[in-house]
Amino acid sequence: MSLKLRHVHAEGLPNVRELLVDLYLEIYGDERDNPFYARERIEERLDIHASCDEWKAVIGYNDGEIVGYAYAARLPSGSGWWNGTTPALPPEFCEESGNRTVALFELMVRKPWRKTGAAQCIHDDLLAARDEERATLLVDTAHPKAVALYECWGYEAIGTKRPFTDSPTYAVMLKPLR
């Protein structure tokens, strides 16, 4: 597989927005009846994420066909990202300065390219030039293989949270970058 990576910053989002949302809907197609995975909610979360500082996406292609993507942004100063985490985290851990933590909001790869290394390639490229001290992400606790994969990449599960009343329960994961 020859993976080509495309970098997109917030100003380029309008050019790839439909692609990102459509791929999300493809991957979560089994959840069609769940309002949390409705197109409108996906678009709403994408808009919120893309409004954060230093938002960037990496989209992977193989022979012109989309393989998957990831996107991340800095947590803003005073972010509530850590709120609701069980067990509760110390206040100094939760303090966000606006450049301390990058949140990996989405990482998804289409079925034909799973277990090929594409996900890690996209992930690593997205975080390679980041200057934050740590990365965080949420992963559905109903998918222990995904949690284990992130642990292999250096993340540690530090708690759980349910950020929306209709969302799954997520493992809150953290990885030092520097």
PDB file of C-alpha atoms in Angstrom:
ATOM      1  CA  MET A   1       0.000   0.000   0.000  1.00  0.00           C
ATOM      2  CA  SER A   2       1.242   3.426  -0.936  1.00  0.00           C
ATOM      3  CA  LEU A   3      -0.342   5.870   1.481  1.00  0.00           C
ATOM      4  CA  LYS A   4      -0.417   9.511   0.436  1.00  0.00           C
ATOM      5  CA  LEU A   5      -1.250  12.022   3.149  1.00  0.00           C
ATOM      6  CA  ARG A   6      -3.057  15.314   2.652  1.00  0.00           C
ATOM      7  CA  HIS A   7      -2.880  18.005   5.341  1.00  0.00           C
ATOM      8  CA  VAL A   8      -5.859  20.301   5.776  1.00  0.00           C
ATOM      9  CA  HIS A   9      -6.042  23.297   8.122  1.00  0.00           C
ATOM     10  CA  ALA A  10      -9.230  25.023   9.283  1.00  0.00           C
ATOM     11  CA  GLU A  11      -9.379  27.348   6.288  1.00  0.00           C
ATOM     12  CA  GLY A  12      -9.438  24.295   4.000  1.00  0.00           C
ATOM     13  CA  LEU A  13     -12.234  22.527   5.873  1.00  0.00           C
ATOM     14  CA  PRO A  14     -15.002  23.656   3.471  1.00  0.00           C
ATOM     15  CA  ASN A  15     -13.204  21.737   0.701  1.00  0.00           C
ATOM     16  CA  VAL A  16     -13.198  18.427   2.622  1.00  0.00           C
ATOM     17  CA  ARG A  17     -16.120  18.806   4.999  1.00  0.00           C
ATOM     18  CA  GLU A  18     -18.523  16.565   3.079  1.00  0.00           C
ATOM     19  CA  LEU A  19     -15.816  13.941   2.595  1.00  0.00           C
ATOM     20  CA  LEU A  20     -15.101  13.809   6.354  1.00  0.00           C
ATOM     21  CA  VAL A  21     -18.770  13.626   7.304  1.00  0.00           C
ATOM     22  CA  ASP A  22     -19.571  11.008   4.653  1.00  0.00           C
ATOM     23  CA  LEU A  23     -16.685   8.805   5.784  1.00  0.00           C
ATOM     24  CA  TYR A  24     -17.803   9.158   9.402  1.00  0.00           C
ATOM     25  CA  LEU A  25     -21.309   8.041   8.383  1.00  0.00           C
ATOM     26  CA  GLU A  26     -19.870   5.091   6.447  1.00  0.00           C
ATOM     27  CA  ILE A  27     -17.789   3.911   9.389  1.00  0.00           C
ATOM     28  CA  TYR A  28     -20.579   4.342  11.926  1.00  0.00           C
ATOM     29  CA  GLY A  29     -23.277   3.044   9.578  1.00  0.00           C
ATOM     30  CA  ASP A  30     -24.350   0.402  12.100  1.00  0.00           C
ATOM     31  CA  GLU A  31     -25.373   3.238  14.431  1.00  0.00           C
ATOM     32  CA  ARG A  32     -27.796   4.898  11.976  1.00  0.00           C
ATOM     33  CA  ASP A  33     -30.686   4.822  14.436  1.00  0.00           C
ATOM     34  CA  ASN A  34     -28.668   6.469  17.208  1.00  0.00           C
ATOM     35  CA  PRO A  35     -29.148  10.281  17.175  1.00  0.00           C
ATOM     36  CA  PHE A  36     -25.566  10.772  18.413  1.00  0.00           C
ATOM     37  CA  TYR A  37     -24.364   9.512  14.996  1.00  0.00           C
ATOM     38  CA  ALA A  38     -26.806  11.552  12.899  1.00  0.00           C
ATOM     39  CA  ARG A  39     -25.320  13.731  10.155  1.00  0.00           C
ATOM     40  CA  GLU A  40     -26.380  16.944  11.905  1.00  0.00           C
ATOM     41  CA  ARG A  41     -24.659  15.949  15.151  1.00  0.00           C
ATOM     42  CA  ILE A  42     -21.492  14.885  13.319  1.00  0.00           C
ATOM     43  CA  GLU A  43     -21.415  18.206  11.472  1.00  0.00           C
ATOM     44  CA  GLU A  44     -22.021  20.090  14.715  1.00  0.00           C
ATOM     45  CA  ARG A  45     -19.117  18.355  16.465  1.00  0.00           C
ATOM     46  CA  LEU A  46     -16.863  18.899  13.447  1.00  0.00           C
ATOM     47  CA  ASP A  47     -17.656  22.640  13.499  1.00  0.00           C
ATOM     48  CA  ILE A  48     -16.918  22.867  17.222  1.00  0.00           C
ATOM     49  CA  HIS A  49     -13.641  20.983  16.833  1.00  0.00           C
ATOM     50  CA  ALA A  50     -12.543  22.980  13.783  1.00  0.00           C
ATOM     51  CA  SER A  51     -13.137  26.244  15.650  1.00  0.00           C
ATOM     52  CA  CYS A  52     -10.340  25.352  18.093  1.00  0.00           C
ATOM     53  CA  ASP A  53      -6.834  26.754  17.650  1.00  0.00           C
ATOM     54  CA  GLU A  54      -4.430  24.837  15.455  1.00  0.00           C
ATOM     55  CA  TRP A  55      -7.090  22.493  14.027  1.00  0.00           C
ATOM     56  CA  LYS A  56      -5.589  20.196  11.451  1.00  0.00           C
ATOM     57  CA  ALA A  57      -6.688  17.090   9.595  1.00  0.00           C
ATOM     58  CA  VAL A  58      -4.633  14.440   7.852  1.00  0.00           C
ATOM     59  CA  ILE A  59      -6.432  12.462   5.173  1.00  0.00           C
ATOM     60  CA  GLY A  60      -4.896   9.265   3.841  1.00  0.00           C
ATOM     61  CA  TYR A  61      -5.319   8.068   0.266  1.00  0.00           C
ATOM     62  CA  ASN A  62      -4.279   4.888  -1.509  1.00  0.00           C
ATOM     63  CA  ASP A  63      -4.343   5.043  -5.319  1.00  0.00           C
ATOM     64  CA  GLY A  64      -6.669   8.050  -5.122  1.00  0.00           C
ATOM     65  CA  GLU A  65      -9.174   6.334  -2.819  1.00  0.00           C
ATOM     66  CA  ILE A  66      -9.711   7.644   0.694  1.00  0.00           C
ATOM     67  CA  VAL A  67      -8.338   5.309   3.358  1.00  0.00           C
ATOM     68  CA  GLY A  68      -9.193   7.335   6.453  1.00  0.00           C
ATOM     69  CA  TYR A  69      -8.499  10.489   8.367  1.00  0.00           C
ATOM     70  CA  ALA A  70      -7.708  12.009  11.711  1.00  0.00           C
ATOM     71  CA  TYR A  71      -8.078  15.501  13.028  1.00  0.00           C
ATOM     72  CA  ALA A  72      -6.959  17.285  16.155  1.00  0.00           C
ATOM     73  CA  ALA A  73      -6.745  20.729  17.743  1.00  0.00           C
ATOM     74  CA  ARG A  74      -5.453  22.430  20.855  1.00  0.00           C
ATOM     75  CA  LEU A  75      -7.604  22.503  23.935  1.00  0.00           C
ATOM     76  CA  PRO A  76      -8.286  26.161  24.728  1.00  0.00           C
ATOM     77  CA  SER A  77      -7.397  27.852  27.963  1.00  0.00           C
ATOM     78  CA  GLY A  78      -9.995  26.953  30.567  1.00  0.00           C
ATOM     79  CA  SER A  79     -11.240  23.983  28.535  1.00  0.00           C
ATOM     80  CA  GLY A  80     -13.785  21.700  30.169  1.00  0.00           C
ATOM     81  CA  TRP A  81     -12.338  18.643  28.378  1.00  0.00           C
ATOM     82  CA  TRP A  82     -11.457  16.911  31.632  1.00  0.00           C
ATOM     83  CA  ASN A  83     -14.796  17.669  33.360  1.00  0.00           C
ATOM     84  CA  GLY A  84     -16.798  14.589  34.212  1.00  0.00           C
ATOM     85  CA  THR A  85     -13.821  12.247  34.106  1.00  0.00           C
ATOM     86  CA  THR A  86     -14.072   9.411  36.625  1.00  0.00           C
ATOM     87  CA  PRO A  87     -12.076   9.227  38.752  1.00  0.00           C
ATOM     88  CA  ALA A  88     -11.793  13.004  39.108  1.00  0.00           C
ATOM     89  CA  LEU A  89      -8.410  14.344  38.047  1.00  0.00           C
ATOM     90  CA  PRO A  90      -6.328  16.801  40.114  1.00  0.00           C
ATOM     91  CA  PRO A  91      -7.015  20.483  39.270  1.00  0.00           C
ATOM     92  CA  GLU A  92      -3.396  21.106  38.211  1.00  0.00           C
ATOM     93  CA  PHE A  93      -3.644  18.200  35.755  1.00  0.00           C
ATOM     94  CA  CYS A  94      -6.799  19.705  34.220  1.00  0.00           C
ATOM     95  CA  GLU A  95      -5.432  23.241  33.810  1.00  0.00           C
ATOM     96  CA  GLU A  96      -5.246  24.153  30.159  1.00  0.00           C
ATOM     97  CA  SER A  97      -3.078  27.068  29.064  1.00  0.00           C
ATOM     98  CA  GLY A  98      -4.180  27.092  25.440  1.00  0.00           C
ATOM     99  CA  ASN A  99      -1.059  25.300  24.225  1.00  0.00           C
ATOM    100  CA  ARG A 100      -0.629  22.429  26.707  1.00  0.00           C
ATOM    101  CA  THR A 101      -2.772  19.662  25.188  1.00  0.00           C
ATOM    102  CA  VAL A 102      -3.768  18.565  21.714  1.00  0.00           C
ATOM    103  CA  ALA A 103      -7.020  16.628  21.489  1.00  0.00           C
ATOM    104  CA  LEU A 104      -7.269  13.938  18.838  1.00  0.00           C
ATOM    105  CA  PHE A 105     -10.968  14.284  18.084  1.00  0.00           C
ATOM    106  CA  GLU A 106     -11.330  11.708  15.321  1.00  0.00           C
ATOM    107  CA  LEU A 107      -9.305   8.903  13.811  1.00  0.00           C
ATOM    108  CA  MET A 108     -10.995   6.503  11.463  1.00  0.00           C
ATOM    109  CA  VAL A 109      -9.940   4.095   8.756  1.00  0.00           C
ATOM    110  CA  ARG A 110     -12.172   2.290   6.272  1.00  0.00           C
ATOM    111  CA  LYS A 111     -12.484  -1.487   6.626  1.00  0.00           C
ATOM    112  CA  PRO A 112     -10.262  -2.522   3.693  1.00  0.00           C
ATOM    113  CA  TRP A 113      -7.317  -0.664   5.249  1.00  0.00           C
ATOM    114  CA  ARG A 114      -7.702  -1.679   8.870  1.00  0.00           C
ATOM    115  CA  LYS A 115      -4.801  -3.644  10.353  1.00  0.00           C
ATOM    116  CA  THR A 116      -2.486  -2.344   7.623  1.00  0.00           C
ATOM    117  CA  GLY A 117      -0.695   0.329   9.654  1.00  0.00           C
ATOM    118  CA  ALA A 118      -2.638   3.116   7.912  1.00  0.00           C
ATOM    119  CA  ALA A 119      -4.249   4.330  11.151  1.00  0.00           C
ATOM    120  CA  GLN A 120      -0.904   4.670  12.918  1.00  0.00           C
ATOM    121  CA  CYS A 121       0.653   6.364   9.902  1.00  0.00           C
ATOM    122  CA  ILE A 122      -2.147   8.958   9.784  1.00  0.00           C
ATOM    123  CA  HIS A 123      -2.043   9.389  13.587  1.00  0.00           C
ATOM    124  CA  ASP A 124       1.731   9.775  13.760  1.00  0.00           C
ATOM    125  CA  ASP A 125       1.816  12.244  10.877  1.00  0.00           C
ATOM    126  CA  LEU A 126      -0.909  14.354  12.487  1.00  0.00           C
ATOM    127  CA  LEU A 127       0.976  14.590  15.786  1.00  0.00           C
ATOM    128  CA  ALA A 128       4.533  14.762  14.396  1.00  0.00           C
ATOM    129  CA  ALA A 129       4.863  18.542  14.233  1.00  0.00           C
ATOM    130  CA  ARG A 130       2.734  19.365  17.284  1.00  0.00           C
ATOM    131  CA  ASP A 131       4.404  21.402  20.026  1.00  0.00           C
ATOM    132  CA  GLU A 132       1.962  20.638  22.850  1.00  0.00           C
ATOM    133  CA  GLU A 133       3.286  18.594  25.778  1.00  0.00           C
ATOM    134  CA  ARG A 134       0.576  15.938  25.653  1.00  0.00           C
ATOM    135  CA  ALA A 135      -2.150  14.417  23.486  1.00  0.00           C
ATOM    136  CA  THR A 136      -5.528  13.203  24.630  1.00  0.00           C
ATOM    137  CA  LEU A 137      -8.366  11.311  23.027  1.00  0.00           C
ATOM    138  CA  LEU A 138     -11.609   9.562  23.875  1.00  0.00           C
ATOM    139  CA  VAL A 139     -12.291   6.001  22.747  1.00  0.00           C
ATOM    140  CA  ASP A 140     -15.511   4.066  23.198  1.00  0.00           C
ATOM    141  CA  THR A 141     -15.080   1.592  26.066  1.00  0.00           C
ATOM    142  CA  ALA A 142     -17.251  -0.863  24.106  1.00  0.00           C
ATOM    143  CA  HIS A 143     -14.246  -1.279  21.781  1.00  0.00           C
ATOM    144  CA  PRO A 144     -11.469  -2.723  23.975  1.00  0.00           C
ATOM    145  CA  LYS A 145      -9.346  -3.547  20.901  1.00  0.00           C
ATOM    146  CA  ALA A 146      -9.251   0.151  20.044  1.00  0.00           C
ATOM    147  CA  VAL A 147      -8.260   1.004  23.620  1.00  0.00           C
ATOM    148  CA  ALA A 148      -5.484  -1.621  23.424  1.00  0.00           C
ATOM    149  CA  LEU A 149      -4.294  -0.240  20.082  1.00  0.00           C
ATOM    150  CA  TYR A 150      -3.927   3.255  21.523  1.00  0.00           C
ATOM    151  CA  GLU A 151      -2.075   1.802  24.500  1.00  0.00           C
ATOM    152  CA  CYS A 152       0.386   0.214  22.037  1.00  0.00           C
ATOM    153  CA  TRP A 153       0.900   3.704  20.602  1.00  0.00           C
ATOM    154  CA  GLY A 154       1.851   5.087  24.022  1.00  0.00           C
ATOM    155  CA  TYR A 155      -1.491   6.285  25.378  1.00  0.00           C
ATOM    156  CA  GLU A 156      -2.662   5.480  28.889  1.00  0.00           C
ATOM    157  CA  ALA A 157      -6.297   5.223  29.964  1.00  0.00           C
ATOM    158  CA  ILE A 158      -6.679   7.646  32.881  1.00  0.00           C
ATOM    159  CA  GLY A 159     -10.431   7.442  33.445  1.00  0.00           C
ATOM    160  CA  THR A 160     -13.791   7.351  31.748  1.00  0.00           C
ATOM    161  CA  LYS A 161     -16.414   9.925  30.848  1.00  0.00           C
ATOM    162  CA  ARG A 162     -19.666  10.381  28.995  1.00  0.00           C
ATOM    163  CA  PRO A 163     -19.475  13.861  27.459  1.00  0.00           C
ATOM    164  CA  PHE A 164     -23.066  13.904  26.152  1.00  0.00           C
ATOM    165  CA  THR A 165     -26.175  12.294  27.579  1.00  0.00           C
ATOM    166  CA  ASP A 166     -26.599  10.247  24.393  1.00  0.00           C
ATOM    167  CA  SER A 167     -22.924   9.446  23.796  1.00  0.00           C
ATOM    168  CA  PRO A 168     -21.136   6.217  24.611  1.00  0.00           C
ATOM    169  CA  THR A 169     -18.937   5.996  27.676  1.00  0.00           C
ATOM    170  CA  TYR A 170     -15.386   6.753  26.621  1.00  0.00           C
ATOM    171  CA  ALA A 171     -11.990   5.876  27.987  1.00  0.00           C
ATOM    172  CA  VAL A 172     -10.076   9.126  28.487  1.00  0.00           C
ATOM    173  CA  MET A 173      -6.564   8.498  27.197  1.00  0.00           C
ATOM    174  CA  LEU A 174      -3.374  10.520  27.467  1.00  0.00           C
ATOM    175  CA  LYS A 175       0.025  10.387  25.807  1.00  0.00           C
ATOM    176  CA  PRO A 176       3.056  12.549  26.559  1.00  0.00           C
ATOM    177  CA  LEU A 177       4.462  14.208  23.429  1.00  0.00           C
ATOM    178  CA  ARG A 178       7.545  15.821  24.938  1.00  0.00           C
TER     179      ARG A 178
END
